[in-house]
Tab-separated table of C-alpha atoms and ligand atoms in Angstrom:
chain	number	residue	atom	x	y	z
A	972	MET	CA	16.056	2.543	-27.115
A	973	ARG	CA	18.506	3.203	-24.242
A	974	THR	CA	18.225	4.543	-20.673
A	975	GLN	CA	19.994	4.352	-17.349
A	976	VAL	CA	17.184	2.788	-15.286
A	977	ALA	CA	14.289	0.766	-16.866
A	978	ILE	CA	11.353	0.761	-14.478
A	979	ILE	CA	8.737	-1.974	-14.934
A	980	GLY	CA	5.221	-0.802	-13.808
A	981	ALA	CA	3.632	2.702	-13.604
A	982	GLY	CA	1.941	2.146	-10.181
A	983	PRO	CA	2.920	4.440	-7.301
A	984	SER	CA	6.283	2.748	-6.680
A	985	GLY	CA	7.323	2.978	-10.398
A	986	LEU	CA	6.132	6.517	-10.841
A	987	LEU	CA	7.631	7.762	-7.569
A	988	LEU	CA	10.925	6.089	-8.337
A	989	GLY	CA	10.974	7.678	-11.834
A	990	ALA	CA	10.438	11.167	-10.277
A	991	LEU	CA	13.127	10.683	-7.565
A	992	LEU	CA	15.598	9.396	-10.150
A	993	HIS	CA	14.735	12.347	-12.515
A	994	LYS	CA	15.462	14.761	-9.643
A	995	ALA	CA	18.812	13.105	-9.137
A	996	GLY	CA	19.604	13.608	-12.900
A	997	ILE	CA	19.177	9.930	-13.692
A	998	ALA	CA	17.458	8.954	-16.978
A	999	ASN	CA	14.643	6.429	-16.736
A	1000	VAL	CA	11.912	4.874	-18.885
A	1001	ILE	CA	8.799	3.235	-17.458
A	1002	VAL	CA	7.299	0.175	-19.156
A	1003	GLU	CA	3.610	-0.370	-18.109
A	1004	GLN	CA	1.442	-3.177	-19.433
A	1005	ARG	CA	-1.861	-1.320	-18.974
A	1006	SER	CA	-3.208	2.014	-20.249
A	1007	ALA	CA	-2.894	5.128	-18.018
A	1008	GLU	CA	-6.759	5.182	-17.696
A	1009	TYR	CA	-6.765	1.576	-16.385
A	1010	VAL	CA	-4.007	2.377	-13.793
A	1011	LEU	CA	-5.982	5.416	-12.603
A	1012	GLY	CA	-9.212	3.410	-12.310
A	1013	ARG	CA	-7.904	1.174	-9.522
A	1014	ILE	CA	-9.308	2.129	-6.122
A	1015	ARG	CA	-6.822	1.217	-3.491
A	1016	ALA	CA	-4.895	2.885	-0.614
A	1017	GLY	CA	-5.918	6.136	1.054
A	1018	VAL	CA	-3.757	6.797	4.127
A	1019	LEU	CA	-0.304	8.418	3.669
A	1020	GLU	CA	2.397	8.429	6.266
A	1021	GLN	CA	4.327	11.634	6.870
A	1022	GLY	CA	7.415	9.980	5.293
A	1023	THR	CA	5.501	9.296	2.055
A	1024	VAL	CA	4.269	12.853	1.951
A	1025	GLY	CA	7.910	14.004	2.447
A	1026	LEU	CA	9.039	11.978	-0.582
A	1027	LEU	CA	6.218	13.537	-2.660
A	1028	ASP	CA	7.273	17.002	-1.363
A	1029	GLN	CA	10.807	16.158	-2.370
A	1030	VAL	CA	9.830	15.620	-5.992
A	1031	GLY	CA	7.449	18.576	-6.055
A	1032	VAL	CA	4.163	16.803	-6.594
A	1033	SER	CA	2.406	17.565	-3.381
A	1034	THR	CA	0.606	20.907	-4.047
A	1035	ARG	CA	-2.847	19.287	-4.490
A	1036	LEU	CA	-2.194	16.810	-1.729
A	1037	HIS	CA	-1.578	19.639	0.810
A	1038	ARG	CA	-4.595	21.527	-0.496
A	1039	GLU	CA	-7.078	18.597	-0.652
A	1040	GLY	CA	-5.630	15.923	1.740
A	1041	LEU	CA	-7.178	15.480	5.132
A	1042	VAL	CA	-4.643	15.550	7.962
A	1043	HIS	CA	-5.545	13.151	10.809
A	1044	GLY	CA	-4.150	13.322	14.301
A	1045	GLY	CA	-5.885	10.223	15.577
A	1046	VAL	CA	-7.847	6.973	14.770
A	1047	GLU	CA	-10.744	5.466	16.578
A	1048	LEU	CA	-11.078	1.863	17.742
A	1049	CYS	CA	-14.640	0.621	18.200
A	1050	PHE	CA	-15.400	-2.363	20.428
A	1051	GLY	CA	-17.916	-3.350	23.098
A	1052	GLY	CA	-20.338	-0.780	21.790
A	1053	ALA	CA	-18.107	2.254	22.258
A	1054	ARG	CA	-15.339	4.144	20.510
A	1055	HIS	CA	-11.904	4.935	21.934
A	1056	ARG	CA	-9.566	7.389	20.267
A	1057	ILE	CA	-5.804	6.748	19.833
A	1058	ASP	CA	-4.242	10.235	19.765
A	1059	LEU	CA	-1.568	9.684	17.160
A	1060	HIS	CA	-0.473	13.298	17.306
A	1061	ALA	CA	0.042	13.468	21.060
A	1062	LEU	CA	1.589	9.985	21.319
A	1063	THR	CA	4.188	10.459	18.559
A	1064	GLY	CA	5.378	13.963	19.355
A	1065	GLY	CA	3.266	15.687	16.694
A	1066	LYS	CA	3.163	13.158	13.784
A	1067	THR	CA	0.003	12.743	11.680
A	1068	VAL	CA	-1.255	10.785	8.662
A	1069	THR	CA	-2.859	12.320	5.505
A	1070	VAL	CA	-5.891	10.951	3.832
A	1071	TYR	CA	-5.385	11.276	0.136
A	1072	GLY	CA	-6.342	8.478	-2.324
A	1073	GLN	CA	-3.790	6.402	-4.206
A	1074	THR	CA	-5.617	7.369	-7.452
A	1075	GLU	CA	-4.820	11.028	-6.739
A	1076	VAL	CA	-1.157	10.310	-5.825
A	1077	THR	CA	-0.832	8.367	-9.126
A	1078	ARG	CA	-2.603	11.202	-11.100
A	1079	ASP	CA	-0.231	13.772	-9.612
A	1080	LEU	CA	2.819	11.721	-10.342
A	1081	MET	CA	1.639	10.904	-13.918
A	1082	GLU	CA	0.942	14.593	-14.717
A	1083	ALA	CA	4.322	15.747	-13.307
A	1084	ARG	CA	6.072	13.005	-15.407
A	1085	ALA	CA	4.272	13.976	-18.567
A	1086	ALA	CA	5.327	17.657	-17.967
A	1087	THR	CA	9.024	16.699	-17.657
A	1088	GLY	CA	8.782	14.758	-21.005
A	1089	LEU	CA	10.050	11.518	-19.490
A	1090	ALA	CA	9.037	8.378	-21.424
A	1091	THR	CA	6.294	6.071	-20.108
A	1092	ILE	CA	5.439	3.266	-22.461
A	1093	TYR	CA	1.770	2.322	-21.688
A	1094	GLU	CA	0.201	-0.838	-23.090
A	1095	ALA	CA	3.606	-2.514	-23.437
A	1096	GLU	CA	2.784	-6.203	-23.674
A	1097	GLY	CA	4.759	-9.305	-22.766
A	1098	ALA	CA	7.712	-7.541	-21.057
A	1099	SER	CA	10.663	-9.827	-20.447
A	1100	LEU	CA	13.844	-9.141	-18.441
A	1101	HIS	CA	17.284	-10.210	-19.798
A	1102	ASP	CA	20.934	-10.272	-18.653
A	1103	PHE	CA	20.381	-8.529	-15.352
A	1104	ASP	CA	23.018	-10.782	-13.906
A	1105	GLY	CA	25.514	-9.367	-16.406
A	1106	SER	CA	26.468	-5.801	-17.145
A	1107	HIS	CA	24.008	-5.076	-20.056
A	1108	PRO	CA	20.480	-5.633	-18.878
A	1109	GLN	CA	17.606	-5.362	-21.343
A	1110	VAL	CA	13.891	-5.216	-21.206
A	1111	ARG	CA	11.963	-6.483	-24.321
A	1112	PHE	CA	8.209	-5.920	-24.901
A	1113	ASN	CA	5.670	-5.557	-27.665
A	1114	LYS	CA	4.175	-2.247	-28.439
A	1115	ASP	CA	1.508	-1.953	-31.221
A	1116	GLY	CA	2.575	-5.363	-32.532
A	1117	VAL	CA	6.303	-4.417	-32.784
A	1118	THR	CA	8.970	-5.996	-30.546
A	1119	GLN	CA	11.086	-3.338	-28.867
A	1120	THR	CA	14.315	-3.530	-26.848
A	1121	LEU	CA	15.204	-1.193	-24.004
A	1122	ASP	CA	18.904	-1.257	-23.193
A	1123	CYS	CA	19.693	-0.081	-19.605
A	1124	GLU	CA	22.111	-0.222	-16.721
A	1125	PHE	CA	19.643	-1.213	-14.040
A	1126	ILE	CA	16.095	-2.629	-13.889
A	1127	ALA	CA	13.600	-1.686	-11.119
A	1128	GLY	CA	10.800	-4.227	-10.790
A	1129	CYS	CA	7.908	-2.072	-9.585
A	1130	ASP	CA	5.306	-4.230	-11.275
A	1131	GLY	CA	3.180	-5.402	-8.295
A	1132	TYR	CA	2.461	-8.834	-6.923
A	1133	HIS	CA	1.532	-10.400	-10.271
A	1134	GLY	CA	4.327	-8.738	-12.259
A	1135	VAL	CA	7.039	-10.338	-14.357
A	1136	SER	CA	10.040	-8.998	-12.399
A	1137	ARG	CA	9.900	-11.385	-9.445
A	1138	GLN	CA	8.980	-14.195	-11.735
A	1139	SER	CA	12.169	-13.530	-13.784
A	1140	VAL	CA	14.457	-14.346	-10.847
A	1141	PRO	CA	15.877	-17.901	-11.107
A	1142	ALA	CA	14.172	-20.466	-8.925
A	1143	GLY	CA	16.227	-21.022	-5.831
A	1144	ALA	CA	17.548	-17.461	-5.634
A	1145	LEU	CA	14.431	-16.252	-3.906
A	1146	GLN	CA	12.860	-17.166	-0.557
A	1147	THR	CA	9.220	-16.336	0.109
A	1148	PHE	CA	7.140	-16.052	3.212
A	1149	GLU	CA	3.361	-15.988	3.167
A	1150	ARG	CA	0.246	-16.009	5.304
A	1151	ILE	CA	-3.165	-16.097	3.696
A	1152	TYR	CA	-5.955	-14.918	6.058
A	1153	PRO	CA	-9.231	-16.885	6.220
A	1154	PHE	CA	-11.409	-13.931	5.149
A	1155	GLY	CA	-11.540	-10.910	2.786
A	1156	TRP	CA	-12.654	-7.254	2.776
A	1157	LEU	CA	-15.763	-6.105	0.890
A	1158	GLY	CA	-15.121	-2.486	0.081
A	1159	VAL	CA	-17.702	0.142	-1.073
A	1160	LEU	CA	-16.872	3.582	-2.409
A	1161	SER	CA	-19.773	6.101	-2.227
A	1162	GLU	CA	-20.402	9.886	-2.635
A	1163	THR	CA	-21.376	10.183	1.022
A	1164	PRO	CA	-19.765	12.150	3.927
A	1165	PRO	CA	-17.532	10.294	6.334
A	1166	VAL	CA	-19.107	8.761	9.498
A	1167	SER	CA	-16.592	10.585	11.719
A	1168	HIS	CA	-13.676	13.014	10.864
A	1169	GLU	CA	-11.193	10.205	11.607
A	1170	LEU	CA	-11.046	6.467	10.595
A	1171	ILE	CA	-13.016	3.987	12.676
A	1172	TYR	CA	-11.637	0.456	13.017
A	1173	SER	CA	-14.293	-1.805	14.523
A	1174	ASN	CA	-13.870	-5.154	16.165
A	1175	HIS	CA	-17.381	-6.722	16.308
A	1176	GLU	CA	-18.713	-10.151	16.965
A	1177	ARG	CA	-20.101	-10.181	13.342
A	1178	GLY	CA	-16.691	-9.303	12.016
A	1179	PHE	CA	-14.368	-6.379	11.344
A	1180	ALA	CA	-15.498	-3.040	9.863
A	1181	LEU	CA	-13.656	0.034	8.781
A	1182	CYS	CA	-15.143	3.446	8.107
A	1183	SER	CA	-12.674	5.554	6.062
A	1184	MET	CA	-12.904	8.283	3.460
A	1185	ARG	CA	-11.217	9.853	0.466
A	1186	SER	CA	-12.579	13.369	1.029
A	1187	MET	CA	-15.317	15.105	3.015
A	1188	THR	CA	-17.843	14.054	0.424
A	1189	ARG	CA	-16.549	10.583	-0.603
A	1190	SER	CA	-16.354	7.574	1.778
A	1191	ARG	CA	-14.609	4.180	1.560
A	1192	HIS	CA	-16.056	1.611	3.863
A	1193	TYR	CA	-15.251	-2.082	4.393
A	1194	VAL	CA	-16.692	-5.094	6.159
A	1195	GLN	CA	-14.962	-8.419	6.736
A	1196	CYS	CA	-16.462	-11.130	4.557
A	1197	ALA	CA	-15.965	-14.771	3.696
A	1198	LEU	CA	-13.025	-15.526	1.419
A	1199	ASP	CA	-15.333	-17.159	-1.144
A	1200	ASP	CA	-18.007	-14.390	-0.925
A	1201	LYS	CA	-19.140	-12.737	-4.145
A	1202	VAL	CA	-19.843	-9.011	-4.724
A	1203	GLU	CA	-23.090	-9.940	-6.506
A	1204	ARG	CA	-24.386	-11.267	-3.173
A	1205	TRP	CA	-24.183	-7.794	-1.638
A	1206	SER	CA	-26.812	-5.210	-2.637
A	1207	ASP	CA	-26.055	-1.661	-1.500
A	1208	ASP	CA	-28.687	-1.949	1.194
A	1209	THR	CA	-27.276	-5.304	2.503
A	1210	PHE	CA	-23.890	-3.717	2.828
A	1211	TRP	CA	-25.061	-0.599	4.574
A	1212	ASP	CA	-27.171	-2.698	7.031
A	1213	GLU	CA	-24.239	-4.968	7.790
A	1214	LEU	CA	-21.844	-1.984	8.290
A	1215	ARG	CA	-24.322	-0.232	10.640
A	1216	ARG	CA	-24.626	-3.369	12.778
A	1217	ARG	CA	-20.838	-3.496	13.288
A	1218	LEU	CA	-20.671	0.085	14.635
A	1219	ASP	CA	-21.427	1.702	18.063
A	1220	PRO	CA	-24.863	3.304	18.279
A	1221	VAL	CA	-23.579	6.925	17.720
A	1222	ALA	CA	-21.597	5.998	14.609
A	1223	ALA	CA	-24.492	3.787	13.306
A	1224	GLU	CA	-26.795	6.794	13.666
A	1225	ALA	CA	-24.287	9.142	11.893
A	1226	LEU	CA	-23.820	6.767	8.896
A	1227	VAL	CA	-25.050	8.369	5.709
A	1228	THR	CA	-25.792	5.856	2.976
A	1229	GLY	CA	-25.971	6.290	-0.765
A	1230	PRO	CA	-25.479	4.341	-4.038
A	1231	SER	CA	-22.033	2.598	-4.340
A	1232	ILE	CA	-19.679	3.917	-7.077
A	1233	GLU	CA	-17.420	0.887	-6.689
A	1234	LYS	CA	-17.746	-2.354	-4.868
A	1235	SER	CA	-15.098	-5.109	-4.669
A	1236	ILE	CA	-13.767	-7.903	-2.553
A	1237	ALA	CA	-10.033	-8.200	-1.714
A	1238	PRO	CA	-8.399	-11.156	-0.127
A	1239	LEU	CA	-5.970	-10.455	2.760
A	1240	ARG	CA	-2.430	-11.698	2.571
A	1241	SER	CA	0.999	-11.207	4.151
A	1242	PHE	CA	3.891	-11.922	1.782
A	1243	VAL	CA	7.579	-11.139	1.587
A	1244	ALA	CA	10.137	-12.182	-0.992
A	1245	GLU	CA	13.855	-12.027	-0.114
A	1246	PRO	CA	16.236	-10.731	-1.182
A	1247	LEU	CA	15.330	-7.608	-3.205
A	1248	ARG	CA	18.418	-7.443	-5.376
A	1249	PHE	CA	19.609	-9.858	-8.104
A	1250	GLY	CA	22.636	-8.311	-9.825
A	1251	ARG	CA	21.310	-5.253	-11.686
A	1252	LEU	CA	17.593	-6.063	-10.944
A	1253	PHE	CA	15.839	-4.603	-7.887
A	1254	LEU	CA	12.380	-5.382	-6.568
A	1255	ALA	CA	10.301	-2.682	-4.906
A	1256	GLY	CA	6.754	-2.276	-3.627
A	1257	ASP	CA	4.132	-4.955	-4.137
A	1258	ALA	CA	6.479	-6.920	-6.387
A	1259	ALA	CA	8.403	-7.710	-3.253
A	1260	HIS	CA	5.790	-7.799	-0.475
A	1261	ILE	CA	2.121	-7.622	0.327
A	1262	VAL	CA	0.516	-6.634	3.624
A	1263	PRO	CA	-3.117	-6.901	4.624
A	1264	PRO	CA	-4.636	-3.414	4.337
A	1265	THR	CA	-5.554	-3.140	8.030
A	1266	GLY	CA	-2.518	-1.091	8.961
A	1267	ALA	CA	-2.697	1.066	5.761
A	1268	LYS	CA	0.975	0.173	4.987
A	1269	GLY	CA	1.061	-1.157	1.324
A	1270	LEU	CA	1.483	2.127	-0.540
A	1271	ASN	CA	3.628	3.624	2.253
A	1272	LEU	CA	6.013	0.623	2.138
A	1273	ALA	CA	6.173	0.908	-1.595
A	1274	ALA	CA	7.175	4.638	-1.244
A	1275	ALA	CA	9.849	3.813	1.386
A	1276	ASP	CA	11.357	1.049	-0.853
A	1277	VAL	CA	11.794	3.481	-3.744
A	1278	GLY	CA	13.104	6.147	-1.400
A	1279	TYR	CA	15.961	3.770	-0.475
A	1280	LEU	CA	16.491	2.572	-4.002
A	1281	ALA	CA	16.618	6.114	-5.545
A	1282	ARG	CA	19.149	7.199	-2.977
A	1283	ALA	CA	21.295	4.080	-3.664
A	1284	LEU	CA	21.217	4.697	-7.402
A	1285	ALA	CA	21.994	8.421	-6.894
A	1286	GLU	CA	25.040	7.383	-4.797
A	1287	HIS	CA	26.088	4.983	-7.585
A	1288	TYR	CA	25.975	7.625	-10.333
A	1289	ALA	CA	26.978	10.755	-8.466
A	1290	GLU	CA	29.563	9.356	-5.891
A	1291	LYS	CA	30.659	6.235	-7.731
A	1292	SER	CA	29.791	4.359	-4.527
A	1293	ASP	CA	27.808	1.022	-4.546
A	1294	ALA	CA	27.283	0.995	-0.797
A	1295	GLY	CA	23.690	1.959	-1.066
A	1296	ILE	CA	23.030	-0.601	-3.781
A	1297	ASP	CA	24.755	-3.301	-1.759
A	1298	HIS	CA	22.659	-2.468	1.282
A	1299	TYR	CA	19.330	-1.794	-0.486
A	1300	SER	CA	17.859	-5.288	0.231
A	1301	GLN	CA	18.889	-5.435	3.808
A	1302	ARG	CA	17.812	-1.826	4.618
A	1303	ALA	CA	14.462	-2.074	2.927
A	1304	LEU	CA	13.683	-5.546	4.299
A	1305	ARG	CA	14.258	-4.416	7.918
A	1306	ARG	CA	11.549	-1.803	7.493
A	1307	ILE	CA	9.331	-4.166	5.477
A	1308	TRP	CA	9.322	-6.847	8.202
A	1309	ARG	CA	8.447	-4.261	10.852
A	1310	ALA	CA	5.452	-3.099	8.778
A	1311	GLU	CA	4.534	-6.742	8.062
A	1312	ARG	CA	4.537	-7.379	11.841
A	1313	PHE	CA	2.288	-4.266	12.515
A	1314	SER	CA	-0.092	-5.205	9.721
A	1315	TRP	CA	-0.372	-8.798	10.915
A	1316	TRP	CA	-0.819	-7.687	14.570
A	1317	LEU	CA	-3.605	-5.126	13.827
A	1318	THR	CA	-5.332	-7.701	11.475
A	1319	SER	CA	-5.119	-10.370	14.224
A	1320	LEU	CA	-6.515	-7.975	16.770
A	1321	MET	CA	-9.454	-6.603	14.822
A	1322	HIS	CA	-10.899	-9.512	12.779
A	1323	LYS	CA	-13.093	-12.428	13.719
A	1324	PHE	CA	-11.082	-15.586	13.196
A	1325	PRO	CA	-13.097	-18.725	12.693
A	1326	GLU	CA	-10.499	-20.994	14.246
A	1327	THR	CA	-9.774	-19.172	17.472
A	1328	GLY	CA	-13.331	-19.371	18.945
A	1329	ALA	CA	-14.491	-17.816	22.232
A	1330	PHE	CA	-10.929	-17.876	23.763
A	1331	GLY	CA	-9.525	-15.902	20.857
A	1332	GLN	CA	-12.318	-13.334	21.147
A	1333	ARG	CA	-11.652	-12.861	24.951
A	1334	MET	CA	-7.897	-12.367	24.120
A	1335	GLN	CA	-8.783	-9.656	21.650
A	1336	ALA	CA	-11.139	-7.946	24.100
A	1337	ALA	CA	-8.437	-7.985	26.784
A	1338	GLU	CA	-5.815	-6.622	24.355
A	1339	LEU	CA	-8.069	-3.917	23.074
A	1340	ASP	CA	-8.874	-2.923	26.708
A	1341	TYR	CA	-5.169	-2.787	27.508
A	1342	LEU	CA	-4.392	-0.847	24.299
A	1343	VAL	CA	-6.799	1.937	25.120
A	1344	HIS	CA	-5.928	2.159	28.819
A	1345	SER	CA	-2.135	1.877	28.606
A	1346	THR	CA	-0.115	4.870	27.278
A	1347	ALA	CA	2.725	2.465	26.513
A	1348	ALA	CA	0.570	0.167	24.400
A	1349	ALA	CA	-1.211	3.061	22.670
A	1350	THR	CA	2.138	4.619	21.879
A	1351	ALA	CA	3.449	1.440	20.256
A	1352	MET	CA	0.391	1.381	18.032
A	1353	ALA	CA	0.616	5.091	17.251
A	1354	GLU	CA	4.270	5.095	16.261
A	1355	ASN	CA	3.711	2.163	13.875
A	1356	TYR	CA	0.500	3.637	12.466
A	1357	VAL	CA	2.122	6.993	11.584
A	1358	GLY	CA	5.143	5.107	10.114
A	1359	LEU	CA	8.482	4.090	11.438
A	1360	PRO	CA	11.342	6.399	10.385
A	1361	MET	CA	13.349	5.530	7.353
A	1362	GLU	CA	16.819	4.542	8.601
A	1363	TRP	CA	19.822	5.089	6.278
B	2449	FAD	C1	-7.961	-3.835	-3.420
B	2449	FAD	C2	-6.782	-3.194	-2.753
B	2449	FAD	C3	-6.894	-2.359	-1.665
B	2449	FAD	C4	-5.760	-1.738	-1.076
B	2449	FAD	N1	-5.960	-0.917	-0.040
B	2449	FAD	C5	-4.863	-0.398	0.563
B	2449	FAD	C6	-4.947	0.470	1.717
B	2449	FAD	O1	-6.056	0.838	2.128
B	2449	FAD	N2	-3.861	1.016	2.199
B	2449	FAD	C7	-2.650	0.740	1.738
B	2449	FAD	O2	-1.610	1.255	2.162
B	2449	FAD	N3	-2.458	-0.131	0.674
B	2449	FAD	C8	-3.513	-0.674	0.160
B	2449	FAD	N4	-3.385	-1.435	-0.896
B	2449	FAD	C9	-2.068	-1.769	-1.296
B	2449	FAD	C10	-1.571	-0.697	-2.259
B	2449	FAD	O3	-2.510	-0.337	-3.204
B	2449	FAD	C11	-0.265	-1.215	-2.940
B	2449	FAD	O4	0.692	-1.590	-1.948
B	2449	FAD	C12	0.352	-0.336	-3.905
B	2449	FAD	O5	-0.490	-0.086	-5.038
B	2449	FAD	C13	1.712	-0.788	-4.363
B	2449	FAD	O6	2.176	-0.025	-5.420
B	2449	FAD	P1	3.130	-0.654	-6.492
B	2449	FAD	O7	3.408	0.470	-7.436
B	2449	FAD	O8	4.268	-1.405	-5.867
B	2449	FAD	O9	2.252	-1.829	-7.148
B	2449	FAD	P2	0.912	-1.697	-8.071
B	2449	FAD	O10	0.138	-0.546	-7.676
B	2449	FAD	O11	0.357	-3.028	-8.172
B	2449	FAD	O12	1.546	-1.251	-9.532
B	2449	FAD	C14	2.172	-2.178	-10.344
B	2449	FAD	C15	2.058	-1.728	-11.781
B	2449	FAD	O13	2.844	-2.640	-12.588
B	2449	FAD	C16	2.107	-3.029	-13.713
B	2449	FAD	N5	2.527	-4.274	-14.239
B	2449	FAD	C17	2.293	-5.501	-13.707
B	2449	FAD	N6	2.873	-6.482	-14.467
B	2449	FAD	C18	3.506	-5.809	-15.516
B	2449	FAD	C19	4.321	-6.332	-16.571
B	2449	FAD	N7	4.507	-7.601	-16.719
B	2449	FAD	N8	4.774	-5.391	-17.434
B	2449	FAD	C20	4.601	-4.053	-17.177
B	2449	FAD	N9	3.845	-3.531	-16.219
B	2449	FAD	C21	3.267	-4.444	-15.308
B	2449	FAD	C22	0.671	-2.944	-13.236
B	2449	FAD	O14	-0.300	-2.834	-14.331
B	2449	FAD	C23	0.674	-1.818	-12.327
B	2449	FAD	O15	0.306	-0.577	-12.939
B	2449	FAD	C24	-4.534	-2.102	-1.478
B	2449	FAD	C25	-4.399	-2.973	-2.612
B	2449	FAD	C26	-5.477	-3.509	-3.197
B	2449	FAD	C27	-5.229	-4.510	-4.370
């Protein structure tokens, strides 16, 4: 089997890269270790920056997104028993975010890919990457018990944090940076209407809470929990009671509860690997970096990475220029570190940290007070939340 670009992983970054490359006339094959149903079953991100929507527009897979997505012009910060709105739209000169689940983005990209007839090899086991330092890279994997070889010109490692691509880079060629937060998020998905029409981020003495949604009938709520907590310890009623306690009285009253459809605990981590290019291998998305979900940046960063990478590869093939490829790592990392900073900052501002004590809580209260009463501070938050521009 032969192609121009072998893409490892059919998550949002791999599928979007495949669509962008196809649009540029570049052949690509995706190698995914799981089944399509498994990939679609993962409940993850839900807030899309305008730049991400723009990339989906570019590849023609945004019809349903524009029909069903919820456009938000603000977010609410809840602390001291009251809510304060950050007017994203007014503070950023008209920018918004769109609430549309990662599952739906993935489904749209998968369906569009199937319609073009591009190859996606699902349930490809034991993928290994070869000769990406030379001029004839290869991906080998097992499919239905048969070892297959995919010859290619470039490999895009879009296989998430636990994938094989980053692990294939020789030790010593990679520098990593990491922060593990001393808590996790317990998330519950339910067929219930949202508490408010925009997201509510709550800083409470019992811990952080987030009220978000996937549609006007489906909600996704989170509460900060201990790192070693177990889902089994949380009945639906315990979860709803805890969430209600962490909201202001009006939001607590408006909270509609119902049976959970999905319940899971996710640890919070900041992680970056540098650089993102090793010869003919590129890393993109969660394979290269992780952000805590507080700033809703993970999926958006993945989209921006592949936006840079697709343009670099298009330049290579169409204009015979390697300038984009040579600058991919530096260009993407600049944006990645800015999003890492914002995600770390919002996480630090909104969560209860066991080690910072009463002083840390007073600092958070002072910063939140400043944030909602200073146009400069609110603008800084708003422009990061809607997404910093992609610089070329
Ligand atoms: C529980 C949870 C909640 C999240 N919530 C948010 C949120 O609210 N907002 C936000 O912006 N982001 C959120 N994120 C982050 C967001 O989901 C990710 O940033 C996004 O999925 C990254 O996309 P990706 O395609 O780079 O990686 P992934 O989605 O991880 O996709 C990687 C793909 O590669 C495949 N793969 C892995 N190893 C191999 C291999 N060896 N061979 C072949 N295929 C392989 C995997 O099966 C997977 O399909 C959340 C993440 C998690 C885990």
